[in-house]
Tab-separated table of C-alpha atoms and ligand atoms in Angstrom:
chain	number	residue	atom	x	y	z
X	1	MET	CA	-27.740	-2.147	9.927
X	2	GLU	CA	-24.857	-0.479	11.673
X	3	CYS	CA	-21.371	-1.650	12.665
X	4	ASN	CA	-20.329	-1.736	16.301
X	5	LYS	CA	-17.475	0.573	17.290
X	6	ASP	CA	-16.683	-1.311	20.493
X	7	ARG	CA	-16.111	-4.587	18.664
X	8	ILE	CA	-13.788	-2.821	16.206
X	9	ARG	CA	-11.890	-1.289	19.128
X	10	LEU	CA	-11.621	-4.680	20.835
X	11	ASP	CA	-10.216	-6.312	17.676
X	12	ILE	CA	-7.646	-3.574	17.118
X	13	GLU	CA	-6.599	-3.306	20.764
X	14	THR	CA	-6.345	-7.079	21.158
X	15	ILE	CA	-4.202	-7.461	18.047
X	16	ALA	CA	-2.090	-4.457	19.148
X	17	GLY	CA	-1.220	-6.487	22.261
X	18	PHE	CA	0.627	-9.020	20.067
X	19	ASN	CA	3.722	-6.911	19.634
X	20	SER	CA	7.427	-7.753	19.839
X	21	THR	CA	8.485	-4.139	20.583
X	22	PRO	CA	6.155	-2.830	23.309
X	23	GLY	CA	6.800	0.826	24.096
X	24	GLN	CA	8.507	1.356	20.737
X	25	GLY	CA	5.656	1.075	18.312
X	26	THR	CA	4.256	-2.201	17.068
X	27	THR	CA	6.314	-4.878	15.354
X	28	ARG	CA	4.475	-7.971	14.161
X	29	PHE	CA	6.313	-9.853	11.459
X	30	THR	CA	4.749	-12.613	9.371
X	31	TYR	CA	5.157	-16.058	11.053
X	32	SER	CA	6.420	-14.493	14.326
X	33	ASP	CA	4.887	-15.591	17.653
X	34	GLU	CA	2.914	-12.326	17.708
X	35	ASP	CA	1.575	-12.958	14.217
X	36	ILE	CA	0.478	-16.481	15.167
X	37	LYS	CA	-1.336	-15.166	18.263
X	38	ALA	CA	-3.080	-12.439	16.230
X	39	ARG	CA	-4.136	-15.053	13.668
X	40	GLU	CA	-5.495	-17.310	16.412
X	41	TYR	CA	-7.547	-14.433	17.820
X	42	LEU	CA	-8.970	-13.587	14.386
X	43	ILE	CA	-9.759	-17.193	13.431
X	44	LYS	CA	-11.558	-17.704	16.749
X	45	GLU	CA	-13.552	-14.526	16.181
X	46	MET	CA	-14.392	-15.542	12.594
X	47	GLU	CA	-15.565	-18.990	13.745
X	48	ARG	CA	-17.543	-17.506	16.615
X	49	THR	CA	-19.326	-15.329	14.043
X	50	GLY	CA	-20.229	-18.467	12.106
X	51	LEU	CA	-18.005	-17.828	9.089
X	52	LYS	CA	-16.394	-20.683	7.164
X	53	VAL	CA	-12.674	-20.256	7.772
X	54	SER	CA	-9.930	-21.627	5.561
X	55	VAL	CA	-6.200	-21.000	5.723
X	56	ASP	CA	-4.052	-21.638	2.657
X	57	GLN	CA	-0.572	-23.140	2.591
X	58	MET	CA	1.252	-19.839	3.030
X	59	GLY	CA	-1.081	-18.588	5.750
X	60	ASN	CA	-3.552	-16.274	3.975
X	61	ILE	CA	-6.812	-16.533	5.942
X	62	ARG	CA	-10.204	-16.521	4.209
X	63	ALA	CA	-13.519	-16.375	6.104
X	64	ARG	CA	-16.724	-16.826	4.161
X	65	LEU	CA	-20.301	-15.796	4.780
X	66	ASP	CA	-22.366	-17.925	2.418
X	67	GLY	CA	-24.629	-16.098	0.002
X	68	LYS	CA	-28.051	-17.233	-1.217
X	69	ASP	CA	-26.383	-18.612	-4.344
X	70	ASP	CA	-23.064	-20.136	-3.358
X	71	SER	CA	-22.048	-20.766	-6.958
X	72	LEU	CA	-21.844	-17.041	-7.825
X	73	PRO	CA	-18.508	-15.195	-7.880
X	74	ILE	CA	-17.756	-13.832	-4.408
X	75	VAL	CA	-17.305	-10.300	-3.096
X	76	MET	CA	-14.154	-9.878	-1.045
X	77	THR	CA	-12.876	-7.486	1.593
X	78	GLY	CA	-9.809	-7.519	3.831
X	79	SER	CA	-6.272	-6.315	4.382
X	80	HIS	CA	-3.211	-7.442	6.381
X	81	ILE	CA	-2.007	-7.751	9.993
X	82	ASP	CA	1.786	-7.684	9.576
X	83	THR	CA	3.543	-4.407	10.383
X	84	VAL	CA	6.766	-2.605	9.534
X	85	THR	CA	9.430	-2.481	12.277
X	86	ASN	CA	8.198	-0.176	15.081
X	87	GLY	CA	5.008	0.542	13.155
X	88	GLY	CA	1.496	1.355	14.313
X	89	ASN	CA	-1.689	-0.437	15.352
X	90	PHE	CA	-4.006	0.598	12.513
X	91	ASP	CA	-2.210	-0.014	9.207
X	92	GLY	CA	-3.836	-3.148	7.786
X	93	VAL	CA	-5.551	-4.156	11.034
X	94	ALA	CA	-8.196	-1.398	10.609
X	95	GLY	CA	-9.227	-2.982	7.295
X	96	VAL	CA	-9.264	-6.518	8.677
X	97	SER	CA	-11.343	-5.463	11.674
X	98	ALA	CA	-13.726	-3.338	9.555
X	99	GLY	CA	-14.261	-6.290	7.184
X	100	LEU	CA	-14.819	-8.677	10.067
X	101	GLU	CA	-17.208	-6.217	11.696
X	102	ALA	CA	-19.170	-5.829	8.447
X	103	LEU	CA	-19.626	-9.628	8.344
X	104	ARG	CA	-20.469	-9.808	12.065
X	105	THR	CA	-23.136	-7.134	11.487
X	106	LEU	CA	-24.645	-9.075	8.567
X	107	VAL	CA	-24.775	-12.285	10.624
X	108	GLU	CA	-26.206	-10.478	13.646
X	109	ASN	CA	-28.983	-9.057	11.457
X	110	LYS	CA	-29.567	-12.458	9.842
X	111	PHE	CA	-28.865	-10.869	6.456
X	112	GLN	CA	-27.855	-13.316	3.773
X	113	PRO	CA	-26.206	-11.604	0.780
X	114	GLU	CA	-26.963	-12.646	-2.811
X	115	CYS	CA	-23.440	-13.992	-3.375
X	116	SER	CA	-20.967	-15.085	-0.706
X	117	ILE	CA	-18.858	-12.400	0.950
X	118	GLU	CA	-15.341	-13.242	2.096
X	119	LEU	CA	-12.907	-11.583	4.439
X	120	ILE	CA	-9.250	-12.127	3.534
X	121	VAL	CA	-6.179	-11.539	5.700
X	122	PHE	CA	-3.173	-11.344	3.384
X	123	VAL	CA	0.237	-12.593	4.519
X	124	GLU	CA	3.314	-10.298	4.463
X	125	GLU	CA	1.960	-7.084	2.970
X	126	GLU	CA	4.586	-4.783	4.452
X	127	GLY	CA	7.521	-7.045	3.750
X	128	PRO	CA	10.129	-5.917	6.326
X	129	ASN	CA	10.748	-9.503	7.396
X	130	PHE	CA	11.387	-11.299	4.113
X	131	LYS	CA	11.806	-8.193	1.918
X	132	PHE	CA	8.867	-9.473	-0.108
X	133	PRO	CA	6.128	-6.829	0.218
X	134	LEU	CA	2.606	-7.807	-0.920
X	135	ALA	CA	3.736	-11.461	-0.949
X	136	GLY	CA	0.271	-12.871	-0.195
X	137	SER	CA	-1.587	-10.918	-2.875
X	138	ARG	CA	1.258	-11.309	-5.381
X	139	ILE	CA	1.165	-15.082	-5.098
X	140	LEU	CA	-2.608	-15.510	-4.818
X	141	THR	CA	-3.131	-13.439	-7.990
X	142	GLY	CA	-0.462	-15.441	-9.836
X	143	LYS	CA	1.736	-12.375	-10.285
X	144	PHE	CA	4.663	-14.225	-8.678
X	145	PRO	CA	5.270	-17.997	-8.704
X	146	VAL	CA	4.998	-19.897	-5.407
X	147	SER	CA	8.705	-20.759	-5.781
X	148	SER	CA	9.579	-17.086	-5.165
X	149	LEU	CA	8.969	-17.809	-1.449
X	150	LYS	CA	12.291	-19.669	-1.540
X	151	LYS	CA	14.122	-16.576	-2.807
X	152	HIS	CA	13.234	-14.155	-0.027
X	153	PHE	CA	15.096	-14.380	3.284
X	154	ASN	CA	14.756	-12.755	6.696
X	155	SER	CA	17.688	-11.270	8.643
X	156	LYS	CA	18.496	-14.729	10.040
X	157	GLY	CA	18.870	-16.173	6.540
X	158	VAL	CA	15.633	-18.191	6.754
X	159	SER	CA	13.576	-18.151	3.552
X	160	MET	CA	9.904	-17.230	3.634
X	161	HIS	CA	9.223	-20.758	2.376
X	162	ASP	CA	11.110	-22.381	5.283
X	163	ALA	CA	9.573	-20.012	7.834
X	164	ALA	CA	6.115	-21.006	6.553
X	165	VAL	CA	7.034	-24.694	6.819
X	166	ALA	CA	8.237	-24.139	10.396
X	167	ARG	CA	4.720	-22.874	11.210
X	168	GLY	CA	3.091	-25.956	9.724
X	169	PHE	CA	2.278	-24.611	6.239
X	170	ASP	CA	3.172	-26.457	3.058
X	171	PRO	CA	3.828	-23.903	0.266
X	172	SER	CA	4.519	-26.744	-2.209
X	173	ASP	CA	0.763	-27.352	-2.068
X	174	MET	CA	-0.067	-23.648	-2.538
X	175	ARG	CA	-0.892	-23.738	-6.246
X	176	ARG	CA	-4.396	-25.075	-5.749
X	177	HIS	CA	-5.206	-22.113	-3.482
X	178	LEU	CA	-4.461	-19.407	-6.079
X	179	PHE	CA	-7.429	-17.254	-7.126
X	180	LYS	CA	-9.270	-18.781	-10.046
X	181	GLU	CA	-10.525	-16.867	-13.039
X	182	GLY	CA	-13.999	-15.511	-12.382
X	183	GLU	CA	-13.854	-16.524	-8.708
X	184	ILE	CA	-13.995	-12.971	-7.365
X	185	LYS	CA	-16.635	-10.481	-8.466
X	186	ALA	CA	-15.094	-7.500	-6.681
X	187	MET	CA	-12.834	-6.519	-3.781
X	188	ILE	CA	-13.068	-3.556	-1.416
X	189	GLU	CA	-10.274	-2.821	1.045
X	190	LEU	CA	-10.613	-0.342	3.880
X	191	HIS	CA	-7.268	1.155	4.892
X	192	ILE	CA	-5.965	4.090	6.901
X	193	GLU	CA	-5.029	6.989	4.634
X	194	GLN	CA	-1.431	7.297	5.921
X	195	SER	CA	-1.420	10.971	4.964
X	196	VAL	CA	-2.951	14.273	6.052
X	197	VAL	CA	-5.780	14.993	3.613
X	198	LEU	CA	-8.788	13.495	5.462
X	199	ASP	CA	-7.560	14.643	8.873
X	200	GLU	CA	-6.958	18.200	7.623
X	201	LEU	CA	-10.445	18.339	6.094
X	202	SER	CA	-12.067	16.518	9.062
X	203	VAL	CA	-13.791	14.102	6.662
X	204	PRO	CA	-14.174	10.504	7.920
X	205	VAL	CA	-14.136	8.663	4.585
X	206	GLY	CA	-12.082	8.854	1.407
X	207	VAL	CA	-13.304	6.975	-1.653
X	208	VAL	CA	-10.202	6.010	-3.598
X	209	GLY	CA	-10.529	6.212	-7.377
X	210	ALA	CA	-6.979	5.507	-8.458
X	211	VAL	CA	-3.526	4.612	-7.219
X	212	ALA	CA	-0.671	6.684	-8.554
X	213	GLY	CA	1.964	5.138	-10.788
X	214	ARG	CA	5.586	5.890	-9.963
X	215	LYS	CA	8.852	6.331	-11.804
X	216	TRP	CA	12.280	6.579	-10.223
X	217	ILE	CA	14.792	8.368	-12.439
X	218	GLU	CA	18.454	8.609	-11.509
X	219	ILE	CA	20.413	11.515	-12.968
X	220	GLU	CA	24.193	11.689	-12.758
X	221	ILE	CA	25.940	14.963	-13.606
X	222	ALA	CA	29.728	14.854	-14.040
X	223	GLY	CA	32.124	17.807	-14.100
X	224	LYS	CA	35.752	18.448	-13.230
X	225	SER	CA	36.926	17.989	-9.661
X	226	ASN	CA	39.263	20.744	-8.472
X	227	HIS	CA	40.469	22.882	-5.550
X	228	ALA	CA	37.610	24.851	-3.974
X	229	GLY	CA	39.882	27.796	-3.134
X	230	ALA	CA	42.281	28.015	-6.045
X	231	THR	CA	39.826	27.638	-8.958
X	232	PRO	CA	38.270	30.942	-10.125
X	233	MET	CA	34.513	30.825	-10.701
X	234	ASN	CA	34.774	31.205	-14.488
X	235	PHE	CA	37.150	28.219	-14.752
X	236	ARG	CA	34.855	25.674	-13.117
X	237	ASN	CA	32.835	22.764	-14.411
X	238	ASP	CA	30.941	22.262	-11.157
X	239	PRO	CA	28.343	19.458	-11.307
X	240	MET	CA	26.787	20.667	-8.030
X	241	ASP	CA	25.952	23.959	-9.705
X	242	GLY	CA	24.187	22.096	-12.515
X	243	ALA	CA	22.460	19.600	-10.204
X	244	ALA	CA	21.237	22.380	-7.920
X	245	LYS	CA	19.664	24.251	-10.871
X	246	VAL	CA	17.896	21.104	-12.110
X	247	ILE	CA	16.685	20.080	-8.637
X	248	ALA	CA	15.421	23.591	-7.875
X	249	SER	CA	13.408	23.552	-11.132
X	250	LEU	CA	11.579	20.310	-10.371
X	251	ARG	CA	8.828	22.041	-8.414
X	252	ASP	CA	8.066	24.451	-11.284
X	253	ILE	CA	8.116	21.679	-13.891
X	254	VAL	CA	5.661	19.591	-11.855
X	255	THR	CA	3.283	22.421	-10.944
X	256	GLU	CA	3.369	24.319	-14.255
X	257	SER	CA	3.716	21.632	-16.930
X	258	ALA	CA	2.194	18.421	-15.527
X	259	ASN	CA	-1.197	17.568	-13.974
X	260	PRO	CA	-2.680	18.803	-10.667
X	261	THR	CA	-2.244	15.212	-9.417
X	262	THR	CA	1.470	14.957	-10.317
X	263	VAL	CA	4.050	15.044	-7.516
X	264	GLY	CA	7.840	15.036	-7.787
X	265	THR	CA	10.539	14.540	-5.160
X	266	VAL	CA	14.312	14.534	-5.015
X	267	GLY	CA	14.889	12.447	-1.903
X	268	LYS	CA	18.397	11.105	-2.429
X	269	ILE	CA	21.536	12.916	-3.472
X	270	ASP	CA	25.128	11.672	-3.583
X	271	CYS	CA	28.103	13.938	-4.109
X	272	PHE	CA	31.602	12.670	-4.961
X	273	PRO	CA	33.991	12.964	-3.248
X	274	ASN	CA	31.727	14.883	-0.796
X	275	GLU	CA	34.432	17.053	0.773
X	276	PRO	CA	33.952	20.668	1.908
X	277	ASN	CA	37.026	21.975	0.073
X	278	VAL	CA	36.684	20.075	-3.208
X	279	ILE	CA	34.658	21.034	-6.299
X	280	PRO	CA	32.816	17.723	-6.828
X	281	GLU	CA	33.621	15.362	-9.637
X	282	LYS	CA	30.034	14.176	-9.928
X	283	VAL	CA	26.626	14.551	-8.331
X	284	CYS	CA	24.005	11.854	-8.551
X	285	PHE	CA	20.365	12.266	-7.504
X	286	THR	CA	17.065	10.444	-7.834
X	287	VAL	CA	13.730	11.888	-8.898
X	288	ASP	CA	10.534	10.161	-7.720
X	289	VAL	CA	7.606	11.190	-9.930
X	290	ARG	CA	4.064	9.967	-9.318
X	291	ASP	CA	0.708	10.530	-10.927
X	292	ILE	CA	-2.552	8.721	-11.558
X	293	GLU	CA	-2.174	9.763	-15.213
X	294	LYS	CA	0.799	8.347	-17.056
X	295	ASP	CA	1.264	11.521	-19.119
X	296	GLY	CA	1.989	13.555	-15.974
X	297	ILE	CA	4.959	11.329	-15.218
X	298	GLU	CA	6.109	11.438	-18.854
X	299	ILE	CA	5.920	15.248	-19.048
X	300	VAL	CA	8.037	15.673	-15.916
X	301	GLU	CA	10.593	13.143	-17.123
X	302	ARG	CA	10.891	14.771	-20.556
X	303	GLU	CA	11.166	18.359	-19.284
X	304	LEU	CA	13.585	17.388	-16.554
X	305	ILE	CA	15.925	15.665	-19.005
X	306	GLU	CA	15.684	18.603	-21.447
X	307	LEU	CA	16.554	21.037	-18.672
X	308	THR	CA	19.445	18.837	-17.518
X	309	GLU	CA	20.770	18.756	-21.088
X	310	GLU	CA	20.572	22.560	-21.460
X	311	THR	CA	22.117	23.165	-18.047
X	312	CYS	CA	24.989	20.766	-18.666
X	313	GLU	CA	25.723	22.318	-22.064
X	314	LYS	CA	25.860	25.771	-20.520
X	315	HIS	CA	28.201	24.743	-17.695
X	316	GLY	CA	30.455	22.311	-19.586
X	317	LEU	CA	29.095	19.252	-17.771
X	318	GLU	CA	28.162	15.744	-18.854
X	319	PHE	CA	25.133	13.810	-17.722
X	320	SER	CA	23.485	10.431	-17.913
X	321	SER	CA	20.076	9.256	-16.733
X	322	ARG	CA	18.385	5.928	-16.184
X	323	VAL	CA	15.056	4.657	-14.955
X	324	LEU	CA	15.525	2.686	-11.721
X	325	SER	CA	11.971	1.399	-11.398
X	326	GLU	CA	8.496	2.045	-12.698
X	327	THR	CA	4.936	1.116	-11.757
X	328	GLU	CA	1.809	1.892	-13.780
X	329	PRO	CA	-1.078	3.944	-12.375
X	330	ILE	CA	-4.078	1.822	-11.345
X	331	ILE	CA	-7.575	3.101	-12.023
X	332	PHE	CA	-10.152	1.428	-9.776
X	333	SER	CA	-13.467	0.060	-11.031
X	334	LYS	CA	-16.079	2.778	-11.659
X	335	LYS	CA	-18.790	0.340	-10.602
X	336	VAL	CA	-17.159	-0.372	-7.225
X	337	VAL	CA	-16.305	3.289	-6.615
X	338	GLU	CA	-19.944	4.219	-7.365
X	339	SER	CA	-21.207	1.562	-4.920
X	340	ILE	CA	-18.987	2.974	-2.177
X	341	ILE	CA	-20.192	6.524	-2.876
X	342	GLU	CA	-23.858	5.427	-2.901
X	343	SER	CA	-23.330	3.600	0.382
X	344	ALA	CA	-21.824	6.729	1.987
X	345	LYS	CA	-24.744	8.827	0.702
X	346	ASP	CA	-27.322	6.290	1.987
X	347	LYS	CA	-25.810	6.490	5.446
X	348	CYS	CA	-25.267	10.272	5.354
X	349	ILE	CA	-21.549	9.789	6.005
X	350	GLU	CA	-19.408	12.614	4.687
X	351	TYR	CA	-16.805	11.551	2.102
X	352	ILE	CA	-14.432	12.898	-0.505
X	353	GLU	CA	-13.106	11.248	-3.642
X	354	MET	CA	-9.334	10.919	-3.616
X	355	ASN	CA	-6.353	8.963	-4.897
X	356	SER	CA	-3.748	6.840	-3.168
X	357	GLY	CA	-0.028	7.455	-3.356
X	358	ALA	CA	0.795	4.089	-1.759
X	359	LEU	CA	0.397	0.512	-2.976
X	360	HIS	CA	-1.875	-1.934	-1.126
X	361	ASP	CA	-2.926	-5.574	-1.611
X	362	SER	CA	-5.983	-4.278	-3.491
X	363	CYS	CA	-3.731	-2.867	-6.199
X	364	LEU	CA	-2.602	-6.405	-7.046
X	365	MET	CA	-6.222	-7.566	-6.909
X	366	ALA	CA	-7.099	-4.887	-9.502
X	367	GLU	CA	-5.361	-7.044	-12.107
X	368	ILE	CA	-7.871	-9.866	-11.663
X	369	THR	CA	-11.096	-8.228	-10.501
X	370	ASP	CA	-13.004	-4.959	-9.927
X	371	VAL	CA	-11.489	-3.131	-6.957
X	372	GLY	CA	-12.267	-0.148	-4.763
X	373	MET	CA	-10.749	1.240	-1.560
X	374	ILE	CA	-12.074	3.181	1.414
X	375	PHE	CA	-9.654	5.401	3.333
X	376	VAL	CA	-10.174	6.525	6.917
X	377	PRO	CA	-8.189	9.429	8.433
X	378	SER	CA	-4.755	9.072	10.006
X	379	VAL	CA	-4.531	11.561	12.872
X	380	GLY	CA	-1.861	14.114	11.939
X	381	GLY	CA	-1.191	12.055	8.827
X	382	ARG	CA	1.159	9.826	10.846
X	383	SER	CA	1.720	6.194	9.879
X	384	HIS	CA	4.346	3.431	10.090
X	385	CYS	CA	5.233	4.767	13.554
X	386	ALA	CA	4.099	4.432	17.180
X	387	GLU	CA	2.003	7.613	16.835
X	388	GLU	CA	-0.175	6.078	14.110
X	389	THR	CA	-3.797	6.613	15.215
X	390	THR	CA	-7.266	6.663	13.732
X	391	ASP	CA	-10.367	7.648	15.668
X	392	TYR	CA	-12.491	4.523	16.285
X	393	GLU	CA	-15.595	6.513	15.330
X	394	ASP	CA	-14.033	7.132	11.899
X	395	ILE	CA	-13.199	3.432	11.438
X	396	LYS	CA	-16.784	2.608	12.380
X	397	LYS	CA	-18.071	5.068	9.758
X	398	GLY	CA	-15.701	3.559	7.195
X	399	ALA	CA	-16.923	0.062	8.161
X	400	ASP	CA	-20.559	1.199	7.724
X	401	VAL	CA	-19.747	2.480	4.226
X	402	LEU	CA	-17.924	-0.802	3.514
X	403	LEU	CA	-20.898	-2.830	4.750
X	404	GLY	CA	-23.314	-0.977	2.477
X	405	ALA	CA	-21.009	-1.253	-0.526
X	406	LEU	CA	-20.471	-5.002	-0.024
X	407	ILE	CA	-24.242	-5.552	-0.048
X	408	LYS	CA	-24.736	-3.358	-3.129
X	409	ILE	CA	-22.053	-5.188	-5.091
X	410	SER	CA	-23.323	-8.598	-4.004
X	411	GLU	CA	-26.723	-7.598	-5.431
X	412	ALA	CA	-25.458	-5.910	-8.598
G	501	ZN	ZN1	-1.190	-1.423	4.992
């Protein structure tokens, strides 16, 4: 059994046509006209394939291929079709199309899996519209209450709840649609990598074993503001001097003390008063540390704070630090990862094992079931922009691996 590249291309190109910013990347917000048209296309395609389609009261679409024993927990695949502002045509849609194509291929070959296999299209994964990323998976997994739809508003001040109602959904009746305990045996999401690794190595498939956890630490270093010309160097308490030393050491701390998978970034820095002729009063910067192992994040945090303390003591500065946000690393199911690897081997499709630095709907699903992910290359590592591209041949290979893995898990 093999997936059909042309059908994948047709799905992705058709959905790409539903775009509110043609010529400037793709923008398709949840509940927009473009989103509704894309949903109509998909539902028609699912029905044409012979799948049982249901849409819940916030718009998540589920399409089911019945297994031999319909009472068994189901195997799920899928992703999302909403985009960021001026995004690309492959983020999310590649996974939806690959899942749909896997089911089309099963139906075409008259293959009935042991348990039912479902394709899911999650609502509002990106979250630029209602500032509620992963809304569909968060609510379906019970991580957030349905009432949270009333607390997230778009730029026009319309809540996600009201926007859903305007499209004919009834979120007040959403509770009965939430995933039930034991309902889902496993979930596999195919997604574009959104980075350079697979493209650089020219490997079509990445088998994702873990998703990195992340900590944002804010460090504020305070000194004494003074005249940049009149203050001799040995009479300064310059917080920029201290901040620069700490920031410049981050790379060494990460590469020498933490794990090979740890990464650290200073991406935001604020200087007060931020004038060319004034020794600053304070400098504030954030450190983003990620790793699939929690200890990597902890080591960087500890060493960074120790170094900041030493540096501030030496230069007569004061400092404070606080954690702005934190997410735990997610380790995917060994069983699912193994099934994906076996499927790639069966089909002689080259793959590497890798980790994800970004969160996806599957990460939420990992709290309630066994999860795995398949990455396909992003050309040049570009994503969330008009240039976002993945070779259709690579998506087809990823879909073939997905197809094999879905069958293996349904039989396990
Ligand atoms: Zn995505």
